[in-house]
Every structure is written in structure tokens, then in C-alpha cells.
N, CA, C and O atoms as CSV, one atom per row, in Angstrom:
chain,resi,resn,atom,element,x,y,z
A,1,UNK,N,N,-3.814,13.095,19.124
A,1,UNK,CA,C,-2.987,13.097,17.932
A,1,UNK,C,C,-1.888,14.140,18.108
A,1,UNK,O,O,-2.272,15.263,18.435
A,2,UNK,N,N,-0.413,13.916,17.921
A,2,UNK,CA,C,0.652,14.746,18.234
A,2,UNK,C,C,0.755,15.337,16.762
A,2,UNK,O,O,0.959,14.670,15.748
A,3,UNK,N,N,0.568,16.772,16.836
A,3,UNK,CA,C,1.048,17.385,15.527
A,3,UNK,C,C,1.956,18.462,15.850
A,3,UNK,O,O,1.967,19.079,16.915
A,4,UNK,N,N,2.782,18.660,14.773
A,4,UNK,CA,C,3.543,19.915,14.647
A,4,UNK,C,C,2.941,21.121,14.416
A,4,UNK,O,O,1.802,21.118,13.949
A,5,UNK,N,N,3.384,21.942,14.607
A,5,UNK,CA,C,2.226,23.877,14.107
A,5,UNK,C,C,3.434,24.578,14.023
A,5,UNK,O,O,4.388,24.903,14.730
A,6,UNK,N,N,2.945,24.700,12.690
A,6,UNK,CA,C,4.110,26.049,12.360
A,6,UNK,C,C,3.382,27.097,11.512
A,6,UNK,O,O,2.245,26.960,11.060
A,7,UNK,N,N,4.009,27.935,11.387
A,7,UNK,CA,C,3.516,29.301,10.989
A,7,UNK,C,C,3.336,29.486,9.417
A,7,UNK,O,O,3.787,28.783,8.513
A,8,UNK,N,N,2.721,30.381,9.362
A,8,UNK,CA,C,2.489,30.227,7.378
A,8,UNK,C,C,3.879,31.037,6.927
A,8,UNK,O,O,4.184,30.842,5.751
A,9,UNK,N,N,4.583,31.734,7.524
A,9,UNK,CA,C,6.099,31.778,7.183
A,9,UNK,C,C,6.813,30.914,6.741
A,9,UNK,O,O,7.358,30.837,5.640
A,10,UNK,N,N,6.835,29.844,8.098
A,10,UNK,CA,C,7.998,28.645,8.031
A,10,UNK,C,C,7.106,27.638,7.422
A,10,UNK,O,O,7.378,26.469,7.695
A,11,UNK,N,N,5.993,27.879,6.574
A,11,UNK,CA,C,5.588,26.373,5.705
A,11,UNK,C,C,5.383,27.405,4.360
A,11,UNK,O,O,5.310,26.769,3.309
A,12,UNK,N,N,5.324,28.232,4.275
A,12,UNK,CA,C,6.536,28.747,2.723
A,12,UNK,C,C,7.561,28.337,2.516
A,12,UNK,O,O,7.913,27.751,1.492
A,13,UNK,N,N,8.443,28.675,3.813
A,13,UNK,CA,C,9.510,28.495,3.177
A,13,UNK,C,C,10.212,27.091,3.203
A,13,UNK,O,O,11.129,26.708,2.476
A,14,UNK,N,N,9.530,26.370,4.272
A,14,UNK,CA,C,10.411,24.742,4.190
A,14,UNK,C,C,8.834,23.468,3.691
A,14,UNK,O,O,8.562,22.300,3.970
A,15,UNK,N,N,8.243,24.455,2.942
A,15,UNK,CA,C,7.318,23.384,2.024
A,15,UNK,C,C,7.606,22.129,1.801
A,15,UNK,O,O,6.879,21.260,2.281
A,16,UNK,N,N,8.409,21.891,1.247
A,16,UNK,CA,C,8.969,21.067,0.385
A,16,UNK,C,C,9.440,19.857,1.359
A,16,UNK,O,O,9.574,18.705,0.946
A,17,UNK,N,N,9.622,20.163,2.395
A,17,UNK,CA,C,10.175,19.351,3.607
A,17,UNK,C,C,8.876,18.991,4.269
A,17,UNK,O,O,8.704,17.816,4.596
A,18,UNK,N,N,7.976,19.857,4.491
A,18,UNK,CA,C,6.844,19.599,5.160
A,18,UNK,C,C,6.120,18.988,4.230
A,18,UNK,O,O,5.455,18.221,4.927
A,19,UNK,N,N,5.921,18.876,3.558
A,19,UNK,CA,C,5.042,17.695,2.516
A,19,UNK,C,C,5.882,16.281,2.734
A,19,UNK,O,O,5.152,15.304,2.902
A,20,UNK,N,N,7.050,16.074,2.753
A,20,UNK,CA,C,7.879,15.021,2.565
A,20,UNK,C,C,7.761,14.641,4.325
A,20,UNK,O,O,7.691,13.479,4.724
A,21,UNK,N,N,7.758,15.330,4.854
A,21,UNK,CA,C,7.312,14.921,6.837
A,21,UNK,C,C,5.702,14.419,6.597
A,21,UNK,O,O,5.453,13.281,6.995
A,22,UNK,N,N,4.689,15.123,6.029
A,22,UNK,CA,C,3.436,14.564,5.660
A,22,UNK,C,C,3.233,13.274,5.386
A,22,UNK,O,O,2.630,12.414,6.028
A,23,UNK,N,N,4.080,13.202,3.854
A,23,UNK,CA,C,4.015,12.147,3.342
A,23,UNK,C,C,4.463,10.463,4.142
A,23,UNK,O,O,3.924,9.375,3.941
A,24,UNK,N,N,5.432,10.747,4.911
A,24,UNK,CA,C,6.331,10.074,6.194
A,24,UNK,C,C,5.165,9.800,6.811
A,24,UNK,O,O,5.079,8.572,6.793
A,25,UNK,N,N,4.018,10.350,7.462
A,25,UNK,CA,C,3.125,10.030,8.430
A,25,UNK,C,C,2.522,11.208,9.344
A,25,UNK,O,O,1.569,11.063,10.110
A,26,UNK,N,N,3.234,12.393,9.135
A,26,UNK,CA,C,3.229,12.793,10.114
A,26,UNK,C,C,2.072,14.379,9.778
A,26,UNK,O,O,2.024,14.885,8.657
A,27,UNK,N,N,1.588,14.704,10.491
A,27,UNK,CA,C,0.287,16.039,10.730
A,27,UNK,C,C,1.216,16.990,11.103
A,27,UNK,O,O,1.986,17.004,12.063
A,28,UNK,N,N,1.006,17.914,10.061
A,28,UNK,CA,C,1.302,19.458,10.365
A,28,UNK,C,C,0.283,20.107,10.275
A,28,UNK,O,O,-0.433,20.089,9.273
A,29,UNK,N,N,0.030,20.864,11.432
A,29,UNK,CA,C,-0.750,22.172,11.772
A,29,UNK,C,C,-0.179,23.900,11.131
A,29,UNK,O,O,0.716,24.611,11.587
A,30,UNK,N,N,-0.967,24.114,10.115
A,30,UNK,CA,C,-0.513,25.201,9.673
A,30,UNK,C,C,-1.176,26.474,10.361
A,30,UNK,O,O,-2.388,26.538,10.157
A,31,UNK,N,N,-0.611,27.555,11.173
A,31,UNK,CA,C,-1.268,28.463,11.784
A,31,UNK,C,C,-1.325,29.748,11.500
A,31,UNK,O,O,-0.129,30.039,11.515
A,32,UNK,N,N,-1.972,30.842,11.220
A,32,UNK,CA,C,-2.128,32.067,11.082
A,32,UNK,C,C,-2.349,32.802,11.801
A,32,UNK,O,O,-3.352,32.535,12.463
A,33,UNK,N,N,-1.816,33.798,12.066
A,33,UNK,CA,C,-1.897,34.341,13.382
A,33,UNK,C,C,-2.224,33.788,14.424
A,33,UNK,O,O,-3.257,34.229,14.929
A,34,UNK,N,N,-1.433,32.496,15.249
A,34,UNK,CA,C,-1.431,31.849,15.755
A,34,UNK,C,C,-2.649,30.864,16.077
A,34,UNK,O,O,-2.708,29.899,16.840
A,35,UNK,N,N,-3.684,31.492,15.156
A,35,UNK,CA,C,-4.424,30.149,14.865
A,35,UNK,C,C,-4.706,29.448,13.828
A,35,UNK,O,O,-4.842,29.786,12.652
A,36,UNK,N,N,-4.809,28.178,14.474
A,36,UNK,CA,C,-5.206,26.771,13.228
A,36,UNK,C,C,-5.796,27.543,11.542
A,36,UNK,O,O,-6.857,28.154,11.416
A,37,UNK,N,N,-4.895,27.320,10.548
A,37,UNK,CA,C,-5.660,27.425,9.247
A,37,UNK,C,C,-5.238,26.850,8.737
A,37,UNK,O,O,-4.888,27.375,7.680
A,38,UNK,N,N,-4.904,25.579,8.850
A,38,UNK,CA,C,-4.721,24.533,7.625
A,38,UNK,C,C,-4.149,22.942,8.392
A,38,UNK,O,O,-4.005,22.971,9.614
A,39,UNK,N,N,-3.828,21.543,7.612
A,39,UNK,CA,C,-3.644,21.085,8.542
A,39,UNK,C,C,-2.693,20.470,7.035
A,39,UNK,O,O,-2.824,21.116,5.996
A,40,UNK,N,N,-1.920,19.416,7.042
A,40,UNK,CA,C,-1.252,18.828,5.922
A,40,UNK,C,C,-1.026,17.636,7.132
A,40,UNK,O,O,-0.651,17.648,8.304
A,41,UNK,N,N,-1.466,16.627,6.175
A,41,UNK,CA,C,-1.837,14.957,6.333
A,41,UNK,C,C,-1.435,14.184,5.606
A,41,UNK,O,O,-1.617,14.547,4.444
A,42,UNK,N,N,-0.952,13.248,5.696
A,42,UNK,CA,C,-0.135,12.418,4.423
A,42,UNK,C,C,-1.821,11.504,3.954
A,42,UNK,O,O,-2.758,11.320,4.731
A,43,UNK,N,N,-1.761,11.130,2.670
A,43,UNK,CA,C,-2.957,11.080,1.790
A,43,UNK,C,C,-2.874,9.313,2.687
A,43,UNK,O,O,-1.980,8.772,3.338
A,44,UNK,N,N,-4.123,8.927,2.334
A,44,UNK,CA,C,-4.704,7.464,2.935
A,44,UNK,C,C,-4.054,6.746,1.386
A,44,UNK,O,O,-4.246,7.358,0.335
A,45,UNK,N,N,-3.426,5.652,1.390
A,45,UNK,CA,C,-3.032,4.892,0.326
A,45,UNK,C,C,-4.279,3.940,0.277
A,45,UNK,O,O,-4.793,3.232,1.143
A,46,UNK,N,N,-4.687,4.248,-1.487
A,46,UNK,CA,C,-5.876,3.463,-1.958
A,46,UNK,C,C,-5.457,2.291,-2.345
A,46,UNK,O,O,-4.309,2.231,-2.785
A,47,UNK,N,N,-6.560,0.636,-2.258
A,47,UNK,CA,C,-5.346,-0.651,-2.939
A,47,UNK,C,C,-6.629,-0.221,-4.054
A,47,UNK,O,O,-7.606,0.525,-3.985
A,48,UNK,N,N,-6.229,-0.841,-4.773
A,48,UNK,CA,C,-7.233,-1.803,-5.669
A,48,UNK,C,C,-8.146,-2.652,-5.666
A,48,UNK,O,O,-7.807,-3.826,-5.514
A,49,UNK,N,N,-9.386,-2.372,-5.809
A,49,UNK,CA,C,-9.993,-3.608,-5.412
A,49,UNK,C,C,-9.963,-4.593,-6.118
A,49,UNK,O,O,-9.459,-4.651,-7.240
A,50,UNK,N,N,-10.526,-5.508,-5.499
A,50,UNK,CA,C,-9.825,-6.780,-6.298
A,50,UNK,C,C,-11.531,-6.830,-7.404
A,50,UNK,O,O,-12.505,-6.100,-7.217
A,51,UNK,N,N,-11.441,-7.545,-8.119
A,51,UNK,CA,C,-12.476,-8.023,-9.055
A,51,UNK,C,C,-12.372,-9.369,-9.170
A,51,UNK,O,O,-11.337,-9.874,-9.603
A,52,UNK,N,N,-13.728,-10.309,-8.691
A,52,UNK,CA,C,-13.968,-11.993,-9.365
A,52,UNK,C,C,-13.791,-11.282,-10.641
A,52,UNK,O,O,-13.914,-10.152,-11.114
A,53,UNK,N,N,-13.270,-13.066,-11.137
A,53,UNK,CA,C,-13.019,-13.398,-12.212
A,53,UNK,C,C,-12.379,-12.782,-13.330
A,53,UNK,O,O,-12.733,-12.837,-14.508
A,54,UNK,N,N,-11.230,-12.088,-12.748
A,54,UNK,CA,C,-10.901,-10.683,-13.945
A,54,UNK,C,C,-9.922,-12.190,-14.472
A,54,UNK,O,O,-9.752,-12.118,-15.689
A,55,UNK,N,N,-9.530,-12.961,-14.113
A,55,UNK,CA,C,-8.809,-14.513,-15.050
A,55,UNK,C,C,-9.694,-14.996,-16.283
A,55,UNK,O,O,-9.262,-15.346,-17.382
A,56,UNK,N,N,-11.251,-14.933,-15.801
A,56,UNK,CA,C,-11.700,-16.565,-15.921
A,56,UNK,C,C,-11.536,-16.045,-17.297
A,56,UNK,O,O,-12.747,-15.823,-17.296
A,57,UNK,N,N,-11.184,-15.664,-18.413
A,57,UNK,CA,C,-11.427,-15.245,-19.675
A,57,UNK,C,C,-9.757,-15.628,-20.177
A,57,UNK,O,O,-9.693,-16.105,-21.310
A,58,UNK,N,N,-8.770,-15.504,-19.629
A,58,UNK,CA,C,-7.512,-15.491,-19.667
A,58,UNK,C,C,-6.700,-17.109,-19.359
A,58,UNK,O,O,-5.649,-17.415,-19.922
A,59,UNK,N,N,-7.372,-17.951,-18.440
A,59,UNK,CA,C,-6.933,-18.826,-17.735
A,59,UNK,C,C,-7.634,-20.160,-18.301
A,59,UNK,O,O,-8.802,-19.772,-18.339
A,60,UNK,N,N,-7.652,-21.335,-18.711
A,60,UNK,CA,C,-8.217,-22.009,-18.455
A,60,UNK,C,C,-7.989,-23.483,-17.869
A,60,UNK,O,O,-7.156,-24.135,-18.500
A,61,UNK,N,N,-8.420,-23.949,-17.072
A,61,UNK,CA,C,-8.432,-25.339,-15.921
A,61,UNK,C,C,-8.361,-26.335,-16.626
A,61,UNK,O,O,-8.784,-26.117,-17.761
A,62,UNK,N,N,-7.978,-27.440,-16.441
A,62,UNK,CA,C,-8.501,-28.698,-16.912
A,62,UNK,C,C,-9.730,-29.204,-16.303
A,62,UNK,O,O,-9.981,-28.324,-15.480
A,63,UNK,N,N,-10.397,-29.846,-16.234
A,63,UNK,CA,C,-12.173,-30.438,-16.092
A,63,UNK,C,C,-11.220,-30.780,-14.331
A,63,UNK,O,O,-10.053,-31.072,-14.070
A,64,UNK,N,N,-12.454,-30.545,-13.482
A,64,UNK,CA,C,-11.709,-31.264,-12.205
A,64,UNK,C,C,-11.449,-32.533,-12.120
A,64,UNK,O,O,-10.549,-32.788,-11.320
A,65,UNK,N,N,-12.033,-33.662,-12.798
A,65,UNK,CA,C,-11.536,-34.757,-12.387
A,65,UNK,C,C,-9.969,-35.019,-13.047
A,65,UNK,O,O,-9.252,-35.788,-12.408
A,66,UNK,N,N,-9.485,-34.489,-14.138
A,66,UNK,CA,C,-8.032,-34.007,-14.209
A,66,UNK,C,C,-7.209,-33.514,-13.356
A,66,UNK,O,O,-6.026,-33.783,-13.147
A,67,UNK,N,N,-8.255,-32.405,-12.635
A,67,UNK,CA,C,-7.532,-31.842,-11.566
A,67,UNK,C,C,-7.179,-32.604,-10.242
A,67,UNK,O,O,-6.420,-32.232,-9.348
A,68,UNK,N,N,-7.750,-33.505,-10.311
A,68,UNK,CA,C,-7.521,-34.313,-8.940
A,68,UNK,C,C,-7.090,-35.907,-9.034
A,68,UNK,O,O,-7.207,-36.692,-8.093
A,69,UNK,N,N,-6.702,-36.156,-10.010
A,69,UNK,CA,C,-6.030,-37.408,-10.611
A,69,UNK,C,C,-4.443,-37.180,-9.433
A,69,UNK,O,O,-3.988,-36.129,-8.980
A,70,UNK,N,N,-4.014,-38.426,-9.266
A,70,UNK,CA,C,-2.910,-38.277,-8.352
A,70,UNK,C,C,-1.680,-38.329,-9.223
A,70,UNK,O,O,-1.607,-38.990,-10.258
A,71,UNK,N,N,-0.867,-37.694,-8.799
A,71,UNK,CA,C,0.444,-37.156,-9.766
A,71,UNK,C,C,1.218,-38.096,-9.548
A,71,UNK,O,O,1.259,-38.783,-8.527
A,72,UNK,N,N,2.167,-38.222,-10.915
A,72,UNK,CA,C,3.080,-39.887,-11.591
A,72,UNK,C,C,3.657,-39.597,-10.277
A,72,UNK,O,O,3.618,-38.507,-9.705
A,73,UNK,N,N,4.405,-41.096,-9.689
A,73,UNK,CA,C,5.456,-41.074,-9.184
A,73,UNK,C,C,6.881,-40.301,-8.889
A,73,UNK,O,O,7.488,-39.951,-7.877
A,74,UNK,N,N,7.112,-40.216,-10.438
A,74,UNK,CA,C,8.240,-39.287,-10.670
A,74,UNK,C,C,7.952,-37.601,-10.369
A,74,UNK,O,O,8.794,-36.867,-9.852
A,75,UNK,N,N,6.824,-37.239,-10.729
A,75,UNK,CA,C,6.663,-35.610,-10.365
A,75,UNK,C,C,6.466,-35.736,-8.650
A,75,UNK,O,O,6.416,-34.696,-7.993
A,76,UNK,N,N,6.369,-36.929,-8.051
A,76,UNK,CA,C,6.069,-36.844,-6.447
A,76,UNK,C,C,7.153,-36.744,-5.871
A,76,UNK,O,O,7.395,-36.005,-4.917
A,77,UNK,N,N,7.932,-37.527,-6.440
A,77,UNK,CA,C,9.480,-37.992,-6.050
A,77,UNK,C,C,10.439,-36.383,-6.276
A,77,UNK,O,O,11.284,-36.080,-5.434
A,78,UNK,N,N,10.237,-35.709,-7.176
A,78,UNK,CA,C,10.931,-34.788,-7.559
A,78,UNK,C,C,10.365,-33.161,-6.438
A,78,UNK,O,O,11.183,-32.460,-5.842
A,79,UNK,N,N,9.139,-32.969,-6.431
A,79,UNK,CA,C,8.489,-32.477,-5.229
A,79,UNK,C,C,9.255,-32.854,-3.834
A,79,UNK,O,O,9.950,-31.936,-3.398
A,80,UNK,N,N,9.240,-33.919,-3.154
A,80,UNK,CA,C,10.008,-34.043,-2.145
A,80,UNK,C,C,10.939,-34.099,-2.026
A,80,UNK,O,O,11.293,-34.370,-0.879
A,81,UNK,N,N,12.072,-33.887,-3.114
A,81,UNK,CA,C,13.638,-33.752,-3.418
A,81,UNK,C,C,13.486,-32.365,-3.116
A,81,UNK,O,O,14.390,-31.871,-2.441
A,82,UNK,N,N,12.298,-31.436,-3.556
A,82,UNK,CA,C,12.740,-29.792,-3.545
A,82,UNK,C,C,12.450,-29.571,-1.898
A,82,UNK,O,O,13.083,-28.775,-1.205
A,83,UNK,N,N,11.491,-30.338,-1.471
A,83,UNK,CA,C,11.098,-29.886,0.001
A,83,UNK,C,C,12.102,-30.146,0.625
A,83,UNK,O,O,12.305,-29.301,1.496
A,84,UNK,N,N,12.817,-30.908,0.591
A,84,UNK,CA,C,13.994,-31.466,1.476
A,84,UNK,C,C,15.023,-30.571,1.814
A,84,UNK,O,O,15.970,-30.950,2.503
């Protein structure tokens, strides 16, 4: 892993930059008397997990055999006008 190391001087004073290099991707090694005391890591981005059925209360289907009835002519015809 390639990190930067800088001194607890120069991450006083250019903080603000080194969080924003963090945040970018990148590992800074913070050092104290030239050794390792700290490290600044840009944070792991959390998703959301997903949840079944957070719809089924919100949404509702028609019965499937509605759902699978074959569509008029005209809504077929108009479908392959957009694909085109």
C-alpha cells in the first residue's frame, strides 16, 4: 500500500487538504517523531441495504393472468415505432 507520511506539523497545518486527499482515496501516514502515530483513510462508503418487499404495501399488480394477456395491437405497434 503506497502512503504519504508527514509530520504532525505539516498535518496541522495543511489538515484541511489532507482530509480532502483522504477523502480522494488516498492513506496518509501521520508521524511523530518520525514514527507512525496515526494513519487518515478515506471512510468505506456504506449502500443501503436493500429490504424485500419495502413496495408490496405501496404497489399493487393486477392478478397474473392480466399480467400476461397479450397487448392490443395498437400498444404493439406503437412499442416498435419507439424501438425503431
Amino acid at each position: 500500500m503506497d502512503e504519504r507520511v508527514v509530520n504532525v506539523h505539516e498535518a496541522k497545518t495543511h489538515f484541511s487538504r489532507l482530509i480532502d486527499a483522504a477523502h480522494d482515496g488516498e492513506t496518509i501516514l501521520v508521524a511523530k517523531g518520525g514514527k507512525p502515530w496515526a494513519r487518515l483513510v478515506p471512510l468505506e462508503l456504506s449502500h443501503p441495504r436493500r429490504q424485500a418487499g419495502v413496495l408490496a404495501t405501496s404497489v399493487t399488480l393486477p392478478p397474473p393472468e392480466v399480467m400476461l394477456e397479450a397487448l392490443p395491437d395498437e400498444e404493439l405497434d406503437a412499442l416498435e415505432q419507439l424501438l425503431l
